Amino acid sequence: MLKFGKMKYRIIYFLLIPILLSACGEYNKVLKNPDLEVRYQYAKKYFNEGKFNRSATLLEDLVTIFKGTSHAEESLYLLAQSYYGQKDYITASEYFMKYFVTYPKGEYAELARYYSAYGLYLDSPDVRLDQTQTYKSLNQFQDFLEYFPQSGRKDEAQRILFELQEKLALKELLATQLYYNLGNYMGNNYQSCVVYAQNALKTYPYSKYREDFMFYSASAKFDMAEQSIQEKKALRYRDVLDDYYAYVNEFPEGKHIKQITKYYEKSKKEIGENN
């Protein structure tokens, strides 16, 4: 039974060879065809069939040749979509951008702006890695919403925009936590922790990580106060109290309320003793 199964697959394979060779032969002939219209129609045919590599190869040459012709706009958009179909989002974004810069009011301007931003969103890496693509996608979605405020894709764009902001906020939180955990190792990392936390609070005021940023700011300030020389203790404990009041005002039943209350009680006691 096993031998029969293998034989069956071999027969199918050999039957497919002529078809595959025929398809390759057709494609090679199209590549060499001097008739630009024929090549363009085949480029669209391959695109519609999902053969994006073939359509992109044909369109790369045609886009340059078609400049100033009736096919110029559509061919450039199709080239961008061909790379998008191959999941080469960076190249696709470059061509989408070229399209909406060249044709700001073109037939595909809205789609080009959206897919340029969306492709970069799909290409956005893990939060622990460099977030250049994330920033680019975020900026492009902002531009998209500015240029097409009534777009049917508006809600989706806003949702992704907020998701990207949260991703960047999380990266800031990881840096904040790292500096706090490093403490005084090779310098005052508590101060860096405070700076990162405070900047994140300004940059991402509505983030779901807001409570955590406020807590780490208070924690770092408390540890600095604890380790300060006597002359600086009172001032730094007062900074802790400021962070405590800000935290309980926004999160009276927050997940860090017990720990931050301990900071408050100790700081208040220390200030009272020093005064």
PDB file of C-alpha atoms in Angstrom:
ATOM      1  CA  MET A   1       0.000   0.000   0.000  1.00  0.00           C
ATOM      2  CA  LEU A   2       2.868   2.325   0.883  1.00  0.00           C
ATOM      3  CA  LYS A   3       4.667   1.589  -2.398  1.00  0.00           C
ATOM      4  CA  PHE A   4       1.469   2.296  -4.332  1.00  0.00           C
ATOM      5  CA  GLY A   5       1.099   5.635  -2.542  1.00  0.00           C
ATOM      6  CA  LYS A   6       4.658   6.667  -3.423  1.00  0.00           C
ATOM      7  CA  MET A   7       4.132   5.591  -7.038  1.00  0.00           C
ATOM      8  CA  LYS A   8       0.941   7.656  -7.221  1.00  0.00           C
ATOM      9  CA  TYR A   9       2.740  10.794  -6.068  1.00  0.00           C
ATOM     10  CA  ARG A  10       5.565  10.180  -8.540  1.00  0.00           C
ATOM     11  CA  ILE A  11       3.060   9.902 -11.386  1.00  0.00           C
ATOM     12  CA  ILE A  12       1.394  13.173 -10.333  1.00  0.00           C
ATOM     13  CA  TYR A  13       4.814  14.841 -10.072  1.00  0.00           C
ATOM     14  CA  PHE A  14       5.838  13.796 -13.562  1.00  0.00           C
ATOM     15  CA  LEU A  15       2.481  14.886 -14.955  1.00  0.00           C
ATOM     16  CA  LEU A  16       2.961  18.325 -13.411  1.00  0.00           C
ATOM     17  CA  ILE A  17       6.430  18.861 -14.882  1.00  0.00           C
ATOM     18  CA  PRO A  18       5.186  19.823 -18.382  1.00  0.00           C
ATOM     19  CA  ILE A  19       2.653  22.218 -16.859  1.00  0.00           C
ATOM     20  CA  LEU A  20       5.316  23.860 -14.700  1.00  0.00           C
ATOM     21  CA  LEU A  21       7.724  24.122 -17.619  1.00  0.00           C
ATOM     22  CA  SER A  22       4.992  25.572 -19.770  1.00  0.00           C
ATOM     23  CA  ALA A  23       4.190  28.203 -17.110  1.00  0.00           C
ATOM     24  CA  CYS A  24       7.879  29.120 -16.754  1.00  0.00           C
ATOM     25  CA  GLY A  25       8.189  29.259 -20.519  1.00  0.00           C
ATOM     26  CA  GLU A  26       5.272  31.648 -20.740  1.00  0.00           C
ATOM     27  CA  TYR A  27       6.747  33.922 -18.077  1.00  0.00           C
ATOM     28  CA  ASN A  28      10.163  34.002 -19.760  1.00  0.00           C
ATOM     29  CA  LYS A  29       8.557  34.891 -23.057  1.00  0.00           C
ATOM     30  CA  VAL A  30       6.618  37.705 -21.409  1.00  0.00           C
ATOM     31  CA  LEU A  31       9.817  39.102 -19.882  1.00  0.00           C
ATOM     32  CA  LYS A  32      11.393  39.318 -23.338  1.00  0.00           C
ATOM     33  CA  ASN A  33       8.303  40.576 -25.132  1.00  0.00           C
ATOM     34  CA  PRO A  34       8.974  44.056 -26.625  1.00  0.00           C
ATOM     35  CA  ASP A  35       5.268  44.920 -26.501  1.00  0.00           C
ATOM     36  CA  LEU A  36       4.877  46.980 -23.314  1.00  0.00           C
ATOM     37  CA  GLU A  37       1.104  46.603 -23.271  1.00  0.00           C
ATOM     38  CA  VAL A  38       1.387  42.812 -23.345  1.00  0.00           C
ATOM     39  CA  ARG A  39       3.874  42.860 -20.473  1.00  0.00           C
ATOM     40  CA  TYR A  40       1.630  45.181 -18.493  1.00  0.00           C
ATOM     41  CA  GLN A  41      -1.448  43.030 -18.974  1.00  0.00           C
ATOM     42  CA  TYR A  42       0.517  39.983 -17.865  1.00  0.00           C
ATOM     43  CA  ALA A  43       1.794  41.907 -14.833  1.00  0.00           C
ATOM     44  CA  LYS A  44      -1.820  42.556 -13.823  1.00  0.00           C
ATOM     45  CA  LYS A  45      -2.722  38.942 -14.591  1.00  0.00           C
ATOM     46  CA  TYR A  46       0.063  37.629 -12.350  1.00  0.00           C
ATOM     47  CA  PHE A  47      -0.918  40.090  -9.636  1.00  0.00           C
ATOM     48  CA  ASN A  48      -4.539  38.907  -9.691  1.00  0.00           C
ATOM     49  CA  GLU A  49      -3.313  35.300  -9.518  1.00  0.00           C
ATOM     50  CA  GLY A  50      -1.233  36.087  -6.427  1.00  0.00           C
ATOM     51  CA  LYS A  51       2.081  35.639  -8.265  1.00  0.00           C
ATOM     52  CA  PHE A  52       3.455  38.801  -6.737  1.00  0.00           C
ATOM     53  CA  ASN A  53       7.108  38.108  -7.443  1.00  0.00           C
ATOM     54  CA  ARG A  54       6.410  37.898 -11.173  1.00  0.00           C
ATOM     55  CA  SER A  55       4.195  40.978 -11.240  1.00  0.00           C
ATOM     56  CA  ALA A  56       6.806  42.977  -9.300  1.00  0.00           C
ATOM     57  CA  THR A  57       9.589  41.942 -11.678  1.00  0.00           C
ATOM     58  CA  LEU A  58       7.591  43.065 -14.693  1.00  0.00           C
ATOM     59  CA  LEU A  59       6.385  46.273 -13.083  1.00  0.00           C
ATOM     60  CA  GLU A  60       9.848  47.366 -11.913  1.00  0.00           C
ATOM     61  CA  ASP A  61      10.803  48.038 -15.532  1.00  0.00           C
ATOM     62  CA  LEU A  62       7.397  49.244 -16.666  1.00  0.00           C
ATOM     63  CA  VAL A  63       6.957  51.874 -13.943  1.00  0.00           C
ATOM     64  CA  THR A  64       9.963  53.802 -15.241  1.00  0.00           C
ATOM     65  CA  ILE A  65       8.906  53.441 -18.871  1.00  0.00           C
ATOM     66  CA  PHE A  66       5.295  54.404 -18.153  1.00  0.00           C
ATOM     67  CA  LYS A  67       6.117  57.777 -16.561  1.00  0.00           C
ATOM     68  CA  GLY A  68       3.840  60.404 -18.041  1.00  0.00           C
ATOM     69  CA  THR A  69       1.527  57.840 -19.657  1.00  0.00           C
ATOM     70  CA  SER A  70      -1.987  56.690 -18.826  1.00  0.00           C
ATOM     71  CA  HIS A  71      -0.566  53.617 -17.064  1.00  0.00           C
ATOM     72  CA  ALA A  72       1.850  55.517 -14.818  1.00  0.00           C
ATOM     73  CA  GLU A  73      -0.368  55.914 -11.760  1.00  0.00           C
ATOM     74  CA  GLU A  74      -1.885  52.424 -11.713  1.00  0.00           C
ATOM     75  CA  SER A  75       1.413  50.653 -12.456  1.00  0.00           C
ATOM     76  CA  LEU A  76       3.167  52.362  -9.527  1.00  0.00           C
ATOM     77  CA  TYR A  77       0.357  51.429  -7.137  1.00  0.00           C
ATOM     78  CA  LEU A  78       0.361  47.825  -8.394  1.00  0.00           C
ATOM     79  CA  LEU A  79       4.120  47.619  -7.897  1.00  0.00           C
ATOM     80  CA  ALA A  80       3.706  48.698  -4.272  1.00  0.00           C
ATOM     81  CA  GLN A  81       0.925  46.155  -3.787  1.00  0.00           C
ATOM     82  CA  SER A  82       3.069  43.435  -5.388  1.00  0.00           C
ATOM     83  CA  TYR A  83       5.779  43.938  -2.772  1.00  0.00           C
ATOM     84  CA  TYR A  84       3.114  44.134  -0.087  1.00  0.00           C
ATOM     85  CA  GLY A  85       1.778  40.785  -1.314  1.00  0.00           C
ATOM     86  CA  GLN A  86       5.277  39.332  -0.926  1.00  0.00           C
ATOM     87  CA  LYS A  87       5.366  40.679   2.660  1.00  0.00           C
ATOM     88  CA  ASP A  88       8.293  42.899   1.769  1.00  0.00           C
ATOM     89  CA  TYR A  89       6.684  45.703   3.721  1.00  0.00           C
ATOM     90  CA  ILE A  90       9.652  48.064   3.746  1.00  0.00           C
ATOM     91  CA  THR A  91       9.962  48.110  -0.050  1.00  0.00           C
ATOM     92  CA  ALA A  92       6.176  48.261  -0.391  1.00  0.00           C
ATOM     93  CA  SER A  93       6.053  51.270   1.928  1.00  0.00           C
ATOM     94  CA  GLU A  94       8.698  53.052  -0.148  1.00  0.00           C
ATOM     95  CA  TYR A  95       6.639  52.610  -3.302  1.00  0.00           C
ATOM     96  CA  PHE A  96       3.364  53.533  -1.574  1.00  0.00           C
ATOM     97  CA  MET A  97       5.054  56.709  -0.337  1.00  0.00           C
ATOM     98  CA  LYS A  98       6.363  57.422  -3.831  1.00  0.00           C
ATOM     99  CA  TYR A  99       2.821  57.019  -5.108  1.00  0.00           C
ATOM    100  CA  PHE A 100       1.125  59.451  -2.722  1.00  0.00           C
ATOM    101  CA  VAL A 101       3.936  61.993  -3.069  1.00  0.00           C
ATOM    102  CA  THR A 102       3.652  61.801  -6.861  1.00  0.00           C
ATOM    103  CA  TYR A 103      -0.157  61.587  -6.903  1.00  0.00           C
ATOM    104  CA  PRO A 104      -1.402  63.275  -3.687  1.00  0.00           C
ATOM    105  CA  LYS A 105      -4.943  63.369  -5.080  1.00  0.00           C
ATOM    106  CA  GLY A 106      -4.646  60.206  -7.122  1.00  0.00           C
ATOM    107  CA  GLU A 107      -7.214  57.448  -7.371  1.00  0.00           C
ATOM    108  CA  TYR A 108      -5.300  55.246  -4.907  1.00  0.00           C
ATOM    109  CA  ALA A 109      -3.942  57.975  -2.603  1.00  0.00           C
ATOM    110  CA  GLU A 110      -6.028  56.927   0.404  1.00  0.00           C
ATOM    111  CA  LEU A 111      -5.208  53.253  -0.022  1.00  0.00           C
ATOM    112  CA  ALA A 112      -1.524  53.986  -0.582  1.00  0.00           C
ATOM    113  CA  ARG A 113      -1.243  55.985   2.630  1.00  0.00           C
ATOM    114  CA  TYR A 114      -3.115  53.353   4.596  1.00  0.00           C
ATOM    115  CA  TYR A 115      -1.175  50.349   3.315  1.00  0.00           C
ATOM    116  CA  SER A 116       2.146  52.119   3.707  1.00  0.00           C
ATOM    117  CA  ALA A 117       1.386  52.660   7.403  1.00  0.00           C
ATOM    118  CA  TYR A 118      -0.192  49.232   7.849  1.00  0.00           C
ATOM    119  CA  GLY A 119       2.724  47.404   6.237  1.00  0.00           C
ATOM    120  CA  LEU A 120       5.162  49.092   8.617  1.00  0.00           C
ATOM    121  CA  TYR A 121       2.828  48.149  11.472  1.00  0.00           C
ATOM    122  CA  LEU A 122       3.023  44.505  10.399  1.00  0.00           C
ATOM    123  CA  ASP A 123       6.815  44.851  10.199  1.00  0.00           C
ATOM    124  CA  SER A 124       7.081  46.385  13.679  1.00  0.00           C
ATOM    125  CA  PRO A 125       9.516  44.226  15.704  1.00  0.00           C
ATOM    126  CA  ASP A 126       9.440  42.835  19.225  1.00  0.00           C
ATOM    127  CA  VAL A 127       9.263  45.568  21.865  1.00  0.00           C
ATOM    128  CA  ARG A 128      12.791  44.749  23.077  1.00  0.00           C
ATOM    129  CA  LEU A 129      14.266  45.582  19.661  1.00  0.00           C
ATOM    130  CA  ASP A 130      14.787  48.867  17.821  1.00  0.00           C
ATOM    131  CA  GLN A 131      11.437  50.539  17.210  1.00  0.00           C
ATOM    132  CA  THR A 132      12.256  52.665  14.150  1.00  0.00           C
ATOM    133  CA  GLN A 133       9.576  50.897  12.084  1.00  0.00           C
ATOM    134  CA  THR A 134       7.047  51.408  14.867  1.00  0.00           C
ATOM    135  CA  TYR A 135       7.692  55.156  14.941  1.00  0.00           C
ATOM    136  CA  LYS A 136       7.431  55.342  11.140  1.00  0.00           C
ATOM    137  CA  SER A 137       4.145  53.458  11.158  1.00  0.00           C
ATOM    138  CA  LEU A 138       2.756  55.641  13.940  1.00  0.00           C
ATOM    139  CA  ASN A 139       3.678  58.834  12.078  1.00  0.00           C
ATOM    140  CA  GLN A 140       2.164  57.539   8.859  1.00  0.00           C
ATOM    141  CA  PHE A 141      -1.104  56.588  10.552  1.00  0.00           C
ATOM    142  CA  GLN A 142      -1.250  60.090  12.015  1.00  0.00           C
ATOM    143  CA  ASP A 143      -0.748  61.510   8.520  1.00  0.00           C
ATOM    144  CA  PHE A 144      -3.404  59.166   7.146  1.00  0.00           C
ATOM    145  CA  LEU A 145      -5.965  60.375   9.684  1.00  0.00           C
ATOM    146  CA  GLU A 146      -5.034  63.983   8.955  1.00  0.00           C
ATOM    147  CA  TYR A 147      -5.423  63.599   5.197  1.00  0.00           C
ATOM    148  CA  PHE A 148      -8.482  61.323   5.299  1.00  0.00           C
ATOM    149  CA  PRO A 149     -10.437  62.124   8.502  1.00  0.00           C
ATOM    150  CA  GLN A 150     -13.650  60.692   7.032  1.00  0.00           C
ATOM    151  CA  SER A 151     -12.085  57.472   5.744  1.00  0.00           C
ATOM    152  CA  GLY A 152     -13.919  54.211   6.246  1.00  0.00           C
ATOM    153  CA  ARG A 153     -10.621  52.933   7.685  1.00  0.00           C
ATOM    154  CA  LYS A 154     -10.520  55.703  10.304  1.00  0.00           C
ATOM    155  CA  ASP A 155     -11.573  53.550  13.275  1.00  0.00           C
ATOM    156  CA  GLU A 156      -9.094  50.815  12.412  1.00  0.00           C
ATOM    157  CA  ALA A 157      -6.311  53.369  11.960  1.00  0.00           C
ATOM    158  CA  GLN A 158      -7.073  54.932  15.344  1.00  0.00           C
ATOM    159  CA  ARG A 159      -7.088  51.522  17.010  1.00  0.00           C
ATOM    160  CA  ILE A 160      -3.694  50.629  15.527  1.00  0.00           C
ATOM    161  CA  LEU A 161      -2.333  54.074  16.377  1.00  0.00           C
ATOM    162  CA  PHE A 162      -3.201  53.555  20.038  1.00  0.00           C
ATOM    163  CA  GLU A 163      -1.736  50.029  19.925  1.00  0.00           C
ATOM    164  CA  LEU A 164       1.552  51.391  18.574  1.00  0.00           C
ATOM    165  CA  GLN A 165       1.643  54.074  21.270  1.00  0.00           C
ATOM    166  CA  GLU A 166       1.143  51.424  23.924  1.00  0.00           C
ATOM    167  CA  LYS A 167       3.969  49.374  22.445  1.00  0.00           C
ATOM    168  CA  LEU A 168       6.313  52.355  22.654  1.00  0.00           C
ATOM    169  CA  ALA A 169       5.104  53.075  26.177  1.00  0.00           C
ATOM    170  CA  LEU A 170       5.892  49.492  27.158  1.00  0.00           C
ATOM    171  CA  LYS A 171       9.417  49.886  25.789  1.00  0.00           C
ATOM    172  CA  GLU A 172       9.811  52.978  27.977  1.00  0.00           C
ATOM    173  CA  LEU A 173       8.494  51.040  30.956  1.00  0.00           C
ATOM    174  CA  LEU A 174      11.049  48.266  30.407  1.00  0.00           C
ATOM    175  CA  ALA A 175      13.811  50.892  30.348  1.00  0.00           C
ATOM    176  CA  THR A 176      12.386  52.500  33.496  1.00  0.00           C
ATOM    177  CA  GLN A 177      12.349  49.159  35.286  1.00  0.00           C
ATOM    178  CA  LEU A 178      15.875  48.375  34.136  1.00  0.00           C
ATOM    179  CA  TYR A 179      17.279  51.616  35.517  1.00  0.00           C
ATOM    180  CA  TYR A 180      15.456  51.089  38.791  1.00  0.00           C
ATOM    181  CA  ASN A 181      16.796  47.545  39.148  1.00  0.00           C
ATOM    182  CA  LEU A 182      20.350  48.735  38.395  1.00  0.00           C
ATOM    183  CA  GLY A 183      20.116  51.114  41.335  1.00  0.00           C
ATOM    184  CA  ASN A 184      23.505  52.659  42.062  1.00  0.00           C
ATOM    185  CA  TYR A 185      25.424  50.222  39.901  1.00  0.00           C
ATOM    186  CA  MET A 186      28.053  52.259  38.061  1.00  0.00           C
ATOM    187  CA  GLY A 187      26.262  55.526  38.736  1.00  0.00           C
ATOM    188  CA  ASN A 188      22.929  56.916  39.895  1.00  0.00           C
ATOM    189  CA  ASN A 189      20.483  54.890  37.820  1.00  0.00           C
ATOM    190  CA  TYR A 190      17.635  55.950  40.105  1.00  0.00           C
ATOM    191  CA  GLN A 191      17.792  59.424  38.572  1.00  0.00           C
ATOM    192  CA  SER A 192      17.629  57.928  35.076  1.00  0.00           C
ATOM    193  CA  CYS A 193      14.635  55.883  36.202  1.00  0.00           C
ATOM    194  CA  VAL A 194      12.841  59.057  37.318  1.00  0.00           C
ATOM    195  CA  VAL A 195      13.654  60.853  34.055  1.00  0.00           C
ATOM    196  CA  TYR A 196      12.348  57.969  31.927  1.00  0.00           C
ATOM    197  CA  ALA A 197       9.201  57.634  34.010  1.00  0.00           C
ATOM    198  CA  GLN A 198       8.410  61.359  33.984  1.00  0.00           C
ATOM    199  CA  ASN A 199       9.041  61.697  30.249  1.00  0.00           C
ATOM    200  CA  ALA A 200       6.811  58.698  29.539  1.00  0.00           C
ATOM    201  CA  LEU A 201       4.015  60.211  31.628  1.00  0.00           C
ATOM    202  CA  LYS A 202       4.156  63.331  29.444  1.00  0.00           C
ATOM    203  CA  THR A 203       4.499  61.464  26.145  1.00  0.00           C
ATOM    204  CA  TYR A 204       1.887  58.773  26.837  1.00  0.00           C
ATOM    205  CA  PRO A 205      -0.559  60.415  29.284  1.00  0.00           C
ATOM    206  CA  TYR A 206      -3.365  57.922  28.593  1.00  0.00           C
ATOM    207  CA  SER A 207      -1.292  54.747  28.613  1.00  0.00           C
ATOM    208  CA  LYS A 208      -2.402  51.707  30.582  1.00  0.00           C
ATOM    209  CA  TYR A 209       1.115  51.754  32.062  1.00  0.00           C
ATOM    210  CA  ARG A 210       0.623  55.190  33.629  1.00  0.00           C
ATOM    211  CA  GLU A 211       0.222  53.769  37.129  1.00  0.00           C
ATOM    212  CA  ASP A 212       3.462  51.810  36.802  1.00  0.00           C
ATOM    213  CA  PHE A 213       5.411  54.870  35.645  1.00  0.00           C
ATOM    214  CA  MET A 214       4.146  56.840  38.652  1.00  0.00           C
ATOM    215  CA  PHE A 215       5.057  54.032  41.014  1.00  0.00           C
ATOM    216  CA  TYR A 216       8.609  53.633  39.682  1.00  0.00           C
ATOM    217  CA  SER A 217       9.152  57.378  39.862  1.00  0.00           C
ATOM    218  CA  ALA A 218       8.152  57.346  43.546  1.00  0.00           C
ATOM    219  CA  SER A 219      10.195  54.203  44.237  1.00  0.00           C
ATOM    220  CA  ALA A 220      13.357  55.634  42.687  1.00  0.00           C
ATOM    221  CA  LYS A 221      12.934  58.922  44.537  1.00  0.00           C
ATOM    222  CA  PHE A 222      12.430  57.082  47.826  1.00  0.00           C
ATOM    223  CA  ASP A 223      15.559  54.980  47.347  1.00  0.00           C
ATOM    224  CA  MET A 224      17.558  58.094  46.472  1.00  0.00           C
ATOM    225  CA  ALA A 225      16.275  59.779  49.624  1.00  0.00           C
ATOM    226  CA  GLU A 226      17.200  56.774  51.722  1.00  0.00           C
ATOM    227  CA  GLN A 227      20.751  56.775  50.375  1.00  0.00           C
ATOM    228  CA  SER A 228      21.284  60.558  50.334  1.00  0.00           C
ATOM    229  CA  ILE A 229      23.601  62.541  52.510  1.00  0.00           C
ATOM    230  CA  GLN A 230      21.865  64.173  55.469  1.00  0.00           C
ATOM    231  CA  GLU A 231      21.655  67.621  53.850  1.00  0.00           C
ATOM    232  CA  LYS A 232      19.618  66.316  50.896  1.00  0.00           C
ATOM    233  CA  LYS A 233      17.324  63.853  52.670  1.00  0.00           C
ATOM    234  CA  ALA A 234      14.505  66.232  53.599  1.00  0.00           C
ATOM    235  CA  LEU A 235      14.198  67.671  50.085  1.00  0.00           C
ATOM    236  CA  ARG A 236      14.194  64.242  48.479  1.00  0.00           C
ATOM    237  CA  TYR A 237      11.650  62.834  50.928  1.00  0.00           C
ATOM    238  CA  ARG A 238       9.378  65.760  50.030  1.00  0.00           C
ATOM    239  CA  ASP A 239       9.701  64.702  46.383  1.00  0.00           C
ATOM    240  CA  VAL A 240       8.473  61.260  47.430  1.00  0.00           C
ATOM    241  CA  LEU A 241       5.468  62.828  49.151  1.00  0.00           C
ATOM    242  CA  ASP A 242       4.627  64.756  45.966  1.00  0.00           C
ATOM    243  CA  ASP A 243       4.674  61.521  43.972  1.00  0.00           C
ATOM    244  CA  TYR A 244       2.570  59.797  46.622  1.00  0.00           C
ATOM    245  CA  TYR A 245      -0.155  62.459  46.485  1.00  0.00           C
ATOM    246  CA  ALA A 246      -0.164  62.369  42.672  1.00  0.00           C
ATOM    247  CA  TYR A 247      -0.482  58.574  42.711  1.00  0.00           C
ATOM    248  CA  VAL A 248      -3.306  58.276  45.272  1.00  0.00           C
ATOM    249  CA  ASN A 249      -5.198  61.090  43.551  1.00  0.00           C
ATOM    250  CA  GLU A 250      -5.362  59.027  40.333  1.00  0.00           C
ATOM    251  CA  PHE A 251      -5.231  55.511  41.758  1.00  0.00           C
ATOM    252  CA  PRO A 252      -6.689  55.507  45.282  1.00  0.00           C
ATOM    253  CA  GLU A 253      -7.069  51.724  45.079  1.00  0.00           C
ATOM    254  CA  GLY A 254      -4.125  51.086  42.779  1.00  0.00           C
ATOM    255  CA  LYS A 255      -2.130  47.865  42.691  1.00  0.00           C
ATOM    256  CA  HIS A 256       0.899  49.606  44.255  1.00  0.00           C
ATOM    257  CA  ILE A 257      -1.044  51.448  46.971  1.00  0.00           C
ATOM    258  CA  LYS A 258       0.380  49.441  49.901  1.00  0.00           C
ATOM    259  CA  GLN A 259       3.997  49.919  48.875  1.00  0.00           C
ATOM    260  CA  ILE A 260       3.677  53.578  47.989  1.00  0.00           C
ATOM    261  CA  THR A 261       1.905  54.213  51.306  1.00  0.00           C
ATOM    262  CA  LYS A 262       4.953  52.766  53.065  1.00  0.00           C
ATOM    263  CA  TYR A 263       7.114  55.264  51.188  1.00  0.00           C
ATOM    264  CA  TYR A 264       4.761  58.027  52.312  1.00  0.00           C
ATOM    265  CA  GLU A 265       4.792  57.039  55.973  1.00  0.00           C
ATOM    266  CA  LYS A 266       8.567  56.671  56.110  1.00  0.00           C
ATOM    267  CA  SER A 267       9.132  59.942  54.241  1.00  0.00           C
ATOM    268  CA  LYS A 268       6.764  61.848  56.487  1.00  0.00           C
ATOM    269  CA  LYS A 269       8.442  60.420  59.561  1.00  0.00           C
ATOM    270  CA  GLU A 270      11.923  61.285  58.286  1.00  0.00           C
ATOM    271  CA  ILE A 271      10.934  64.850  57.457  1.00  0.00           C
ATOM    272  CA  GLY A 272       9.371  65.216  60.899  1.00  0.00           C
ATOM    273  CA  GLU A 273      12.546  63.895  62.585  1.00  0.00           C
ATOM    274  CA  ASN A 274      14.807  66.187  60.552  1.00  0.00           C
ATOM    275  CA  ASN A 275      12.669  69.210  61.295  1.00  0.00           C
TER     276      ASN A 275
END
